[in-house]
Amino acid sequence: MVSRRNFMKNLSAIGLGAVALPHSMMGFSTASKEDKLKLGIIGVGLRGTEHLRNLLLREDIEVLAICDIDSNRLKIADELIQKAGRKPVRSFGSDELDYRNLLNMDELDAVIIATPWSWHVPMSVDAMRAKKYTGVEVSAATTLEGCWELVNTHLETGTHLMILENVNYRRDVLAVLNMVKKGIFGELVHFRCGYQHDLREVKFNNGKQPYGGGVEFGENALSEAKWRTAYSVNQNADVYPTHGLGPVAVMADINRGNRFLSVSSYATKAIGLHNHILDVGGPEHPNAKVKFKQGDVITSTIRTARDETIIVTHDCNLPRPYSLGFRVQGANGIWEVDGNRIYIQGESPEHRWEDASSILERYDHPLWKKYGELATGSGHGGMDFFVLNAFVEAARRRVAPPLDVYDAAAWSALTPLSERSIAQGGAPQDFPDFTKGSWESRPTLNWLSDRY
Amino acid sequence: MVSRRNFMKNLSAIGLGAVALPHSMMGFSTASKEDKLKLGIIGVGLRGTEHLRNLLLREDIEVLAICDIDSNRLKIADELIQKAGRKPVRSFGSDELDYRNLLNMDELDAVIIATPWSWHVPMSVDAMRAKKYTGVEVSAATTLEGCWELVNTHLETGTHLMILENVNYRRDVLAVLNMVKKGIFGELVHFRCGYQHDLREVKFNNGKQPYGGGVEFGENALSEAKWRTAYSVNQNADVYPTHGLGPVAVMADINRGNRFLSVSSYATKAIGLHNHILDVGGPEHPNAKVKFKQGDVITSTIRTARDETIIVTHDCNLPRPYSLGFRVQGANGIWEVDGNRIYIQGESPEHRWEDASSILERYDHPLWKKYGELATGSGHGGMDFFVLNAFVEAARRRVAPPLDVYDAAAWSALTPLSERSIAQGGAPQDFPDFTKGSWESRPTLNWLSDRY
């Protein structure tokens, strides 16, 4: 009864108290104490806190521990936990390796890792070794060695890892996946996707606020600018491929009958971040001397075993509105997120685009039909609800997650492969087969269900 | 007086009789007999006839000769000429080389070549040798040797060649060019373009009509399907790059301070044309056995000397609405034709797309301001008027055309280079420098004038 009350209270906090909920949505509020998934969160920066906030809305999980080397972030998290009426949790973060003490807690079933990218592999490896069902934020790894470490540790330990790619659960993306699996687009031929997001005010701030207000990065900055900007200085690569590539990979059955074969990548000049420093900080600011290696627009063309191509874009340093640039094209039709348009042969008027909205609504995914109203209150337009839901549901059952360690490795491998290709003037680079030959026989998942 | 009367009659035929014309537009109706450009047209298929129709609207040119090996097409052209109240012209076409007799006519100043692609180079070379100012349809060449032949013949003979790329004169393209030259987008970084056009009913017909109605190609077919489809059978390449690449190349100052350095190309599987034959002709149709080499979607990424990238798409075999997929991106803003949207830093609302229409209208090109109403009656949304106008104006002055032999060579070179790259799994191919080193010093054209 308490759990039911809290659940309704939480719904009401996100503005859904008055909404009549379908019975199925009550499912996770009636989990018995023993069913509850016991969770730790490593990293409660902005992203980890967002997960915490969403997890606190669920009565079928208990957060037992959090870890951050920034005591201020621990404090913010503790306050959220208290405000949600939950029991106090254990805190870790006395040094950079204190997360291992969190992993030593026998009572934890699962952990979520939401730390800077360089920590994803060591923490995931340690978590799998500690037998914690592991959820890791994107991107999972930044090197090929890191990708292999994830896969091999999973094989050695039998512990599962899920890559927490929320865009795979975006409403339009899931509707299109639904259409793909129902064959509406016919045999698939070509895809486009990418991360096209003006991050200049994420990569630089004034050290007091997380976004903008100055042109500091590294030690003088706050939040992501503290660590993320270094990748723009040091690495000419698509350093953030999974928001685009994850959804496309699932549509294309990557690692399940298909795989990435090779990629060519090209980078443009790097002027966007330098210009931003000049504009905002002035030419005398010490950061005006920084040379950025990361080209402003990076284009990778991937070839798959089924003879499709995927164009992946990384475009984060120039003034531009956000777009993940999706395109899904098959023998029978095409969807493009830019312009929100679609064409289905035999259904659309000949040679004419249709507005995609009504068709995507018709193919709304069962998951969104079931949880859509509830999800809308969570972060990133509802995606965060679903990716956490999938993680929680898979972890509780101790079954393989829908976005697994092979996906994490294959998608993340674009970073080091694009770096090599760019350095070699666009020369194609082979993708490792992280499934070690099993990609041909691994069965596709049932993406038409409403389970997770 | 006759000329003025005819000009108005023709305007009225295209529905502009009642429109008050600015004085400047009368310019070419008052040309004296000696000023008139004397023209021959080689190839009066659908495209050549379209040019003829537009040329007959102009009183500042005289068409003196036409050539086609199909006597039916000559007849259609003769009828148009008669209907326009013009003097009968000499006809050629007794065999495939009879065009040379047309080129031997001393009184001709210029020729337009609108024949199948394989004839573009030999005819252009012969035309330049015959000292005829040469306009050649797109694409200008299909091999690197052909590209070099065009350039070298120009250098040997001093005769000019213009590539008749009409999309360079599309209203939105010229408005964006105007913005580019005025610095609105800032330093340029990245471009996209391509030819994305479902040509299945161009590549196949029933031998009685030019578009569709059957799945014949080659000898059994009519019009373009007679010869164009063979490139889909035999060549895995971007065989038609210039509608996209031409406009981008001019914006990027290619051959005038910038140049294409290298390209990587990838092709998808080829299923679209075969599926179409099965759907329309049935599995028993003999063409159901044809193997098509041309991948359905071909993606080329070009690197330029200014460290920009250009993504060029060829996508002609699948069901999809038309789009040339333009994107122009610089340090200060971005335009995308798909979704008709634009973002200019400091002007657009932050992180938000604006509808491009009103901004493109504000930057409407002087040429369109001057000739827009007149042009709208010509083919392809007015573009054909402008490309012919540029050709006629440049030819009459005997000056270099705005889209010259180096442009023709550089743009067309994508076909053989993409073929090689695809055959080598995406390996980058170097572009020849057709300017032989002069690209760095060749001055940019004044694209802000309303002359041509």
PDB file of C-alpha atoms in Angstrom, chain B residues 32-264:
ATOM      1  CA  SER B  32      20.644  43.599 -84.347  1.00  0.00           C
ATOM      2  CA  LYS B  33      20.932  40.884 -86.963  1.00  0.00           C
ATOM      3  CA  GLU B  34      24.738  40.910 -86.663  1.00  0.00           C
ATOM      4  CA  ASP B  35      24.595  40.505 -82.875  1.00  0.00           C
ATOM      5  CA  LYS B  36      22.474  37.440 -83.142  1.00  0.00           C
ATOM      6  CA  LEU B  37      24.157  34.272 -82.075  1.00  0.00           C
ATOM      7  CA  LYS B  38      23.978  31.583 -84.724  1.00  0.00           C
ATOM      8  CA  LEU B  39      23.401  28.231 -83.176  1.00  0.00           C
ATOM      9  CA  GLY B  40      23.338  24.562 -84.021  1.00  0.00           C
ATOM     10  CA  ILE B  41      21.867  21.875 -81.808  1.00  0.00           C
ATOM     11  CA  ILE B  42      23.283  18.374 -81.855  1.00  0.00           C
ATOM     12  CA  GLY B  43      20.709  16.024 -80.401  1.00  0.00           C
ATOM     13  CA  VAL B  44      17.045  16.999 -80.369  1.00  0.00           C
ATOM     14  CA  GLY B  45      15.713  14.281 -78.123  1.00  0.00           C
ATOM     15  CA  LEU B  46      13.602  15.365 -75.169  1.00  0.00           C
ATOM     16  CA  ARG B  47      16.391  17.498 -73.694  1.00  0.00           C
ATOM     17  CA  GLY B  48      17.566  19.088 -76.940  1.00  0.00           C
ATOM     18  CA  THR B  49      13.975  19.864 -77.898  1.00  0.00           C
ATOM     19  CA  GLU B  50      13.486  21.573 -74.563  1.00  0.00           C
ATOM     20  CA  HIS B  51      16.498  23.758 -75.318  1.00  0.00           C
ATOM     21  CA  LEU B  52      15.180  24.426 -78.815  1.00  0.00           C
ATOM     22  CA  ARG B  53      11.810  25.470 -77.433  1.00  0.00           C
ATOM     23  CA  ASN B  54      13.467  27.914 -75.048  1.00  0.00           C
ATOM     24  CA  LEU B  55      15.855  29.233 -77.696  1.00  0.00           C
ATOM     25  CA  LEU B  56      12.964  29.911 -80.073  1.00  0.00           C
ATOM     26  CA  LEU B  57      11.584  32.308 -77.467  1.00  0.00           C
ATOM     27  CA  ARG B  58      14.682  34.472 -77.841  1.00  0.00           C
ATOM     28  CA  GLU B  59      15.049  36.954 -80.668  1.00  0.00           C
ATOM     29  CA  ASP B  60      18.766  37.346 -80.055  1.00  0.00           C
ATOM     30  CA  ILE B  61      19.624  33.913 -81.435  1.00  0.00           C
ATOM     31  CA  GLU B  62      19.090  32.109 -84.684  1.00  0.00           C
ATOM     32  CA  VAL B  63      19.016  28.339 -84.807  1.00  0.00           C
ATOM     33  CA  LEU B  64      20.545  27.445 -88.172  1.00  0.00           C
ATOM     34  CA  ALA B  65      20.991  23.698 -87.881  1.00  0.00           C
ATOM     35  CA  ILE B  66      19.896  20.668 -85.960  1.00  0.00           C
ATOM     36  CA  CYS B  67      21.194  17.125 -85.877  1.00  0.00           C
ATOM     37  CA  ASP B  68      19.717  13.846 -84.770  1.00  0.00           C
ATOM     38  CA  ILE B  69      20.019  10.283 -86.044  1.00  0.00           C
ATOM     39  CA  ASP B  70      16.324   9.813 -85.276  1.00  0.00           C
ATOM     40  CA  SER B  71      14.435  11.416 -88.195  1.00  0.00           C
ATOM     41  CA  ASN B  72      11.279  11.520 -86.111  1.00  0.00           C
ATOM     42  CA  ARG B  73      12.957  13.866 -83.654  1.00  0.00           C
ATOM     43  CA  LEU B  74      14.133  16.082 -86.517  1.00  0.00           C
ATOM     44  CA  LYS B  75      10.541  16.304 -87.711  1.00  0.00           C
ATOM     45  CA  ILE B  76       9.264  17.355 -84.287  1.00  0.00           C
ATOM     46  CA  ALA B  77      12.000  19.999 -84.109  1.00  0.00           C
ATOM     47  CA  ASP B  78      11.214  21.301 -87.602  1.00  0.00           C
ATOM     48  CA  GLU B  79       7.572  21.684 -86.666  1.00  0.00           C
ATOM     49  CA  LEU B  80       8.474  23.680 -83.570  1.00  0.00           C
ATOM     50  CA  ILE B  81      10.697  25.949 -85.638  1.00  0.00           C
ATOM     51  CA  GLN B  82       7.993  26.510 -88.206  1.00  0.00           C
ATOM     52  CA  LYS B  83       5.386  27.135 -85.525  1.00  0.00           C
ATOM     53  CA  ALA B  84       7.657  29.792 -84.005  1.00  0.00           C
ATOM     54  CA  GLY B  85       7.691  31.597 -87.330  1.00  0.00           C
ATOM     55  CA  ARG B  86      11.397  30.993 -87.812  1.00  0.00           C
ATOM     56  CA  LYS B  87      13.216  30.171 -91.034  1.00  0.00           C
ATOM     57  CA  PRO B  88      13.694  26.474 -91.821  1.00  0.00           C
ATOM     58  CA  VAL B  89      17.008  25.067 -90.615  1.00  0.00           C
ATOM     59  CA  ARG B  90      19.500  22.602 -92.049  1.00  0.00           C
ATOM     60  CA  SER B  91      19.111  19.089 -90.720  1.00  0.00           C
ATOM     61  CA  PHE B  92      21.806  16.496 -90.140  1.00  0.00           C
ATOM     62  CA  GLY B  93      21.772  12.914 -88.928  1.00  0.00           C
ATOM     63  CA  SER B  94      22.245  10.607 -91.905  1.00  0.00           C
ATOM     64  CA  ASP B  95      24.688   8.681 -89.733  1.00  0.00           C
ATOM     65  CA  GLU B  96      26.326   8.947 -86.330  1.00  0.00           C
ATOM     66  CA  LEU B  97      29.112  11.177 -87.619  1.00  0.00           C
ATOM     67  CA  ASP B  98      26.961  13.529 -89.674  1.00  0.00           C
ATOM     68  CA  TYR B  99      27.150  16.014 -86.780  1.00  0.00           C
ATOM     69  CA  ARG B 100      30.611  16.827 -88.143  1.00  0.00           C
ATOM     70  CA  ASN B 101      28.993  18.290 -91.216  1.00  0.00           C
ATOM     71  CA  LEU B 102      26.929  20.521 -88.981  1.00  0.00           C
ATOM     72  CA  LEU B 103      30.155  21.598 -87.273  1.00  0.00           C
ATOM     73  CA  ASN B 104      31.605  22.446 -90.706  1.00  0.00           C
ATOM     74  CA  MET B 105      29.013  25.181 -91.261  1.00  0.00           C
ATOM     75  CA  ASP B 106      31.079  28.375 -91.195  1.00  0.00           C
ATOM     76  CA  GLU B 107      28.148  30.538 -90.234  1.00  0.00           C
ATOM     77  CA  LEU B 108      27.592  28.783 -86.909  1.00  0.00           C
ATOM     78  CA  ASP B 109      28.957  30.550 -83.829  1.00  0.00           C
ATOM     79  CA  ALA B 110      28.012  27.995 -81.238  1.00  0.00           C
ATOM     80  CA  VAL B 111      26.588  24.532 -80.705  1.00  0.00           C
ATOM     81  CA  ILE B 112      24.621  22.862 -77.993  1.00  0.00           C
ATOM     82  CA  ILE B 113      25.233  19.160 -77.488  1.00  0.00           C
ATOM     83  CA  ALA B 114      22.339  17.228 -75.960  1.00  0.00           C
ATOM     84  CA  THR B 115      23.100  13.644 -76.908  1.00  0.00           C
ATOM     85  CA  PRO B 116      23.667  10.435 -74.921  1.00  0.00           C
ATOM     86  CA  TRP B 117      26.565  10.705 -72.486  1.00  0.00           C
ATOM     87  CA  SER B 118      29.025   8.633 -74.505  1.00  0.00           C
ATOM     88  CA  TRP B 119      28.883  11.215 -77.311  1.00  0.00           C
ATOM     89  CA  HIS B 120      29.550  14.255 -75.142  1.00  0.00           C
ATOM     90  CA  VAL B 121      33.346  14.101 -75.286  1.00  0.00           C
ATOM     91  CA  PRO B 122      33.866  13.269 -78.980  1.00  0.00           C
ATOM     92  CA  MET B 123      31.282  15.839 -80.063  1.00  0.00           C
ATOM     93  CA  SER B 124      32.618  18.518 -77.702  1.00  0.00           C
ATOM     94  CA  VAL B 125      36.159  17.909 -78.890  1.00  0.00           C
ATOM     95  CA  ASP B 126      35.094  18.129 -82.528  1.00  0.00           C
ATOM     96  CA  ALA B 127      33.058  21.255 -81.810  1.00  0.00           C
ATOM     97  CA  MET B 128      35.950  23.025 -80.103  1.00  0.00           C
ATOM     98  CA  ARG B 129      38.263  22.049 -82.958  1.00  0.00           C
ATOM     99  CA  ALA B 130      35.694  23.513 -85.377  1.00  0.00           C
ATOM    100  CA  LYS B 131      35.911  26.747 -83.325  1.00  0.00           C
ATOM    101  CA  LYS B 132      32.282  26.590 -82.224  1.00  0.00           C
ATOM    102  CA  TYR B 133      31.568  27.925 -78.775  1.00  0.00           C
ATOM    103  CA  THR B 134      30.411  24.681 -77.159  1.00  0.00           C
ATOM    104  CA  GLY B 135      27.631  24.000 -74.693  1.00  0.00           C
ATOM    105  CA  VAL B 136      27.471  20.420 -73.504  1.00  0.00           C
ATOM    106  CA  GLU B 137      24.781  18.775 -71.454  1.00  0.00           C
ATOM    107  CA  VAL B 138      25.462  17.022 -68.160  1.00  0.00           C
ATOM    108  CA  SER B 139      27.421  15.017 -67.330  1.00  0.00           C
ATOM    109  CA  ALA B 140      30.220  16.194 -69.633  1.00  0.00           C
ATOM    110  CA  ALA B 141      32.358  13.056 -69.523  1.00  0.00           C
ATOM    111  CA  THR B 142      32.256   9.567 -68.072  1.00  0.00           C
ATOM    112  CA  THR B 143      35.995   8.790 -67.950  1.00  0.00           C
ATOM    113  CA  LEU B 144      39.101  10.589 -66.701  1.00  0.00           C
ATOM    114  CA  GLU B 145      40.540  10.427 -70.208  1.00  0.00           C
ATOM    115  CA  GLY B 146      37.408  12.159 -71.452  1.00  0.00           C
ATOM    116  CA  CYS B 147      37.751  14.896 -68.840  1.00  0.00           C
ATOM    117  CA  TRP B 148      41.360  15.495 -69.905  1.00  0.00           C
ATOM    118  CA  GLU B 149      40.393  15.519 -73.579  1.00  0.00           C
ATOM    119  CA  LEU B 150      37.932  18.321 -72.937  1.00  0.00           C
ATOM    120  CA  VAL B 151      40.494  20.386 -71.038  1.00  0.00           C
ATOM    121  CA  ASN B 152      43.338  19.759 -73.446  1.00  0.00           C
ATOM    122  CA  THR B 153      41.234  20.501 -76.518  1.00  0.00           C
ATOM    123  CA  HIS B 154      40.181  23.773 -74.954  1.00  0.00           C
ATOM    124  CA  LEU B 155      43.831  24.624 -74.305  1.00  0.00           C
ATOM    125  CA  GLU B 156      44.877  23.637 -77.835  1.00  0.00           C
ATOM    126  CA  THR B 157      42.068  25.438 -79.652  1.00  0.00           C
ATOM    127  CA  GLY B 158      41.271  28.350 -77.364  1.00  0.00           C
ATOM    128  CA  THR B 159      37.603  27.534 -77.859  1.00  0.00           C
ATOM    129  CA  HIS B 160      35.377  27.691 -74.837  1.00  0.00           C
ATOM    130  CA  LEU B 161      33.173  24.944 -73.465  1.00  0.00           C
ATOM    131  CA  MET B 162      30.337  25.466 -71.032  1.00  0.00           C
ATOM    132  CA  ILE B 163      28.754  22.658 -69.059  1.00  0.00           C
ATOM    133  CA  LEU B 164      25.010  23.322 -69.199  1.00  0.00           C
ATOM    134  CA  GLU B 165      24.239  22.537 -65.576  1.00  0.00           C
ATOM    135  CA  ASN B 166      20.803  24.047 -65.047  1.00  0.00           C
ATOM    136  CA  VAL B 167      20.600  23.420 -61.286  1.00  0.00           C
ATOM    137  CA  ASN B 168      23.312  26.029 -60.789  1.00  0.00           C
ATOM    138  CA  TYR B 169      20.576  28.486 -61.737  1.00  0.00           C
ATOM    139  CA  ARG B 170      17.782  27.161 -59.549  1.00  0.00           C
ATOM    140  CA  ARG B 171      16.238  30.005 -57.608  1.00  0.00           C
ATOM    141  CA  ASP B 172      17.036  28.669 -54.125  1.00  0.00           C
ATOM    142  CA  VAL B 173      20.528  27.614 -55.205  1.00  0.00           C
ATOM    143  CA  LEU B 174      21.329  31.076 -56.550  1.00  0.00           C
ATOM    144  CA  ALA B 175      19.908  32.744 -53.442  1.00  0.00           C
ATOM    145  CA  VAL B 176      22.141  30.558 -51.271  1.00  0.00           C
ATOM    146  CA  LEU B 177      25.101  31.275 -53.539  1.00  0.00           C
ATOM    147  CA  ASN B 178      24.334  34.953 -53.065  1.00  0.00           C
ATOM    148  CA  MET B 179      24.374  34.422 -49.294  1.00  0.00           C
ATOM    149  CA  VAL B 180      27.607  32.431 -49.504  1.00  0.00           C
ATOM    150  CA  LYS B 181      29.336  35.165 -51.481  1.00  0.00           C
ATOM    151  CA  LYS B 182      28.093  37.782 -49.032  1.00  0.00           C
ATOM    152  CA  GLY B 183      29.565  35.780 -46.161  1.00  0.00           C
ATOM    153  CA  ILE B 184      26.274  35.058 -44.411  1.00  0.00           C
ATOM    154  CA  PHE B 185      27.289  31.438 -43.682  1.00  0.00           C
ATOM    155  CA  GLY B 186      30.815  32.468 -42.635  1.00  0.00           C
ATOM    156  CA  GLU B 187      33.784  30.325 -43.582  1.00  0.00           C
ATOM    157  CA  LEU B 188      32.451  27.229 -45.326  1.00  0.00           C
ATOM    158  CA  VAL B 189      32.946  23.823 -43.746  1.00  0.00           C
ATOM    159  CA  HIS B 190      30.648  21.139 -45.120  1.00  0.00           C
ATOM    160  CA  PHE B 191      28.283  20.462 -48.019  1.00  0.00           C
ATOM    161  CA  ARG B 192      25.806  17.817 -49.061  1.00  0.00           C
ATOM    162  CA  CYS B 193      24.165  17.287 -52.392  1.00  0.00           C
ATOM    163  CA  GLY B 194      23.195  14.569 -54.793  1.00  0.00           C
ATOM    164  CA  TYR B 195      20.850  13.237 -57.365  1.00  0.00           C
ATOM    165  CA  GLN B 196      18.048  11.471 -55.549  1.00  0.00           C
ATOM    166  CA  HIS B 197      15.409  10.785 -58.128  1.00  0.00           C
ATOM    167  CA  ASP B 198      13.356   7.666 -58.723  1.00  0.00           C
ATOM    168  CA  LEU B 199      14.264   7.065 -62.381  1.00  0.00           C
ATOM    169  CA  ARG B 200      12.711   3.635 -62.712  1.00  0.00           C
ATOM    170  CA  GLU B 201      10.189   4.907 -65.251  1.00  0.00           C
ATOM    171  CA  VAL B 202      12.944   6.766 -67.093  1.00  0.00           C
ATOM    172  CA  LYS B 203      15.185   3.720 -67.238  1.00  0.00           C
ATOM    173  CA  PHE B 204      12.353   1.467 -68.417  1.00  0.00           C
ATOM    174  CA  ASN B 205       9.440   2.018 -70.756  1.00  0.00           C
ATOM    175  CA  ASN B 206       7.300   0.109 -73.230  1.00  0.00           C
ATOM    176  CA  GLY B 207       9.025   1.385 -76.374  1.00  0.00           C
ATOM    177  CA  LYS B 208       6.086   3.625 -77.196  1.00  0.00           C
ATOM    178  CA  GLN B 209       6.248   6.299 -74.524  1.00  0.00           C
ATOM    179  CA  PRO B 210       9.353   7.827 -72.960  1.00  0.00           C
ATOM    180  CA  TYR B 211       8.363   7.104 -69.345  1.00  0.00           C
ATOM    181  CA  GLY B 212       7.213   3.775 -67.982  1.00  0.00           C
ATOM    182  CA  GLY B 213       4.428   1.573 -69.213  1.00  0.00           C
ATOM    183  CA  GLY B 214       6.819  -1.374 -69.448  1.00  0.00           C
ATOM    184  CA  VAL B 215      10.252  -2.671 -68.501  1.00  0.00           C
ATOM    185  CA  GLU B 216      12.113  -2.444 -71.786  1.00  0.00           C
ATOM    186  CA  PHE B 217      15.489  -0.794 -72.140  1.00  0.00           C
ATOM    187  CA  GLY B 218      18.092  -0.634 -74.906  1.00  0.00           C
ATOM    188  CA  GLU B 219      16.988  -1.267 -78.469  1.00  0.00           C
ATOM    189  CA  ASN B 220      13.400  -2.144 -77.510  1.00  0.00           C
ATOM    190  CA  ALA B 221      12.891   1.080 -75.588  1.00  0.00           C
ATOM    191  CA  LEU B 222      12.328   4.725 -76.370  1.00  0.00           C
ATOM    192  CA  SER B 223      14.207   7.884 -75.384  1.00  0.00           C
ATOM    193  CA  GLU B 224      16.646   7.739 -72.448  1.00  0.00           C
ATOM    194  CA  ALA B 225      15.912   4.106 -71.657  1.00  0.00           C
ATOM    195  CA  LYS B 226      17.545   3.321 -74.995  1.00  0.00           C
ATOM    196  CA  TRP B 227      21.000   4.225 -73.733  1.00  0.00           C
ATOM    197  CA  ARG B 228      20.939   5.468 -70.136  1.00  0.00           C
ATOM    198  CA  THR B 229      19.938   2.179 -68.527  1.00  0.00           C
ATOM    199  CA  ALA B 230      23.097   0.503 -69.820  1.00  0.00           C
ATOM    200  CA  TYR B 231      25.063   2.493 -67.244  1.00  0.00           C
ATOM    201  CA  SER B 232      22.984   0.887 -64.512  1.00  0.00           C
ATOM    202  CA  VAL B 233      23.794  -2.539 -65.904  1.00  0.00           C
ATOM    203  CA  ASN B 234      27.498  -1.998 -66.447  1.00  0.00           C
ATOM    204  CA  GLN B 235      28.825   0.602 -64.052  1.00  0.00           C
ATOM    205  CA  ASN B 236      28.859   0.718 -60.266  1.00  0.00           C
ATOM    206  CA  ALA B 237      29.482   4.446 -59.986  1.00  0.00           C
ATOM    207  CA  ASP B 238      27.875   7.814 -59.432  1.00  0.00           C
ATOM    208  CA  VAL B 239      27.077   8.210 -63.117  1.00  0.00           C
ATOM    209  CA  TYR B 240      25.208  11.513 -62.754  1.00  0.00           C
ATOM    210  CA  PRO B 241      26.939  13.782 -60.266  1.00  0.00           C
ATOM    211  CA  THR B 242      26.667  17.316 -61.603  1.00  0.00           C
ATOM    212  CA  HIS B 243      23.140  18.406 -60.581  1.00  0.00           C
ATOM    213  CA  GLY B 244      24.326  18.240 -56.998  1.00  0.00           C
ATOM    214  CA  LEU B 245      28.030  18.829 -57.310  1.00  0.00           C
ATOM    215  CA  GLY B 246      27.827  21.743 -59.761  1.00  0.00           C
ATOM    216  CA  PRO B 247      26.068  24.171 -57.422  1.00  0.00           C
ATOM    217  CA  VAL B 248      28.231  23.156 -54.463  1.00  0.00           C
ATOM    218  CA  ALA B 249      31.423  23.457 -56.499  1.00  0.00           C
ATOM    219  CA  VAL B 250      30.611  27.049 -57.411  1.00  0.00           C
ATOM    220  CA  MET B 251      29.819  27.924 -53.801  1.00  0.00           C
ATOM    221  CA  ALA B 252      33.114  26.331 -52.740  1.00  0.00           C
ATOM    222  CA  ASP B 253      35.204  28.153 -55.402  1.00  0.00           C
ATOM    223  CA  ILE B 254      36.340  24.874 -56.916  1.00  0.00           C
ATOM    224  CA  ASN B 255      39.078  25.512 -59.542  1.00  0.00           C
ATOM    225  CA  ARG B 256      39.236  29.118 -58.313  1.00  0.00           C
ATOM    226  CA  GLY B 257      41.158  29.044 -55.045  1.00  0.00           C
ATOM    227  CA  ASN B 258      39.976  25.605 -54.046  1.00  0.00           C
ATOM    228  CA  ARG B 259      39.839  22.152 -55.578  1.00  0.00           C
ATOM    229  CA  PHE B 260      38.618  18.616 -55.038  1.00  0.00           C
ATOM    230  CA  LEU B 261      41.459  16.586 -53.531  1.00  0.00           C
ATOM    231  CA  SER B 262      40.175  13.063 -53.067  1.00  0.00           C
ATOM    232  CA  VAL B 263      37.048  10.973 -52.753  1.00  0.00           C
ATOM    233  CA  SER B 264      35.853   7.751 -51.136  1.00  0.00           C
TER     234      SER B 264
END
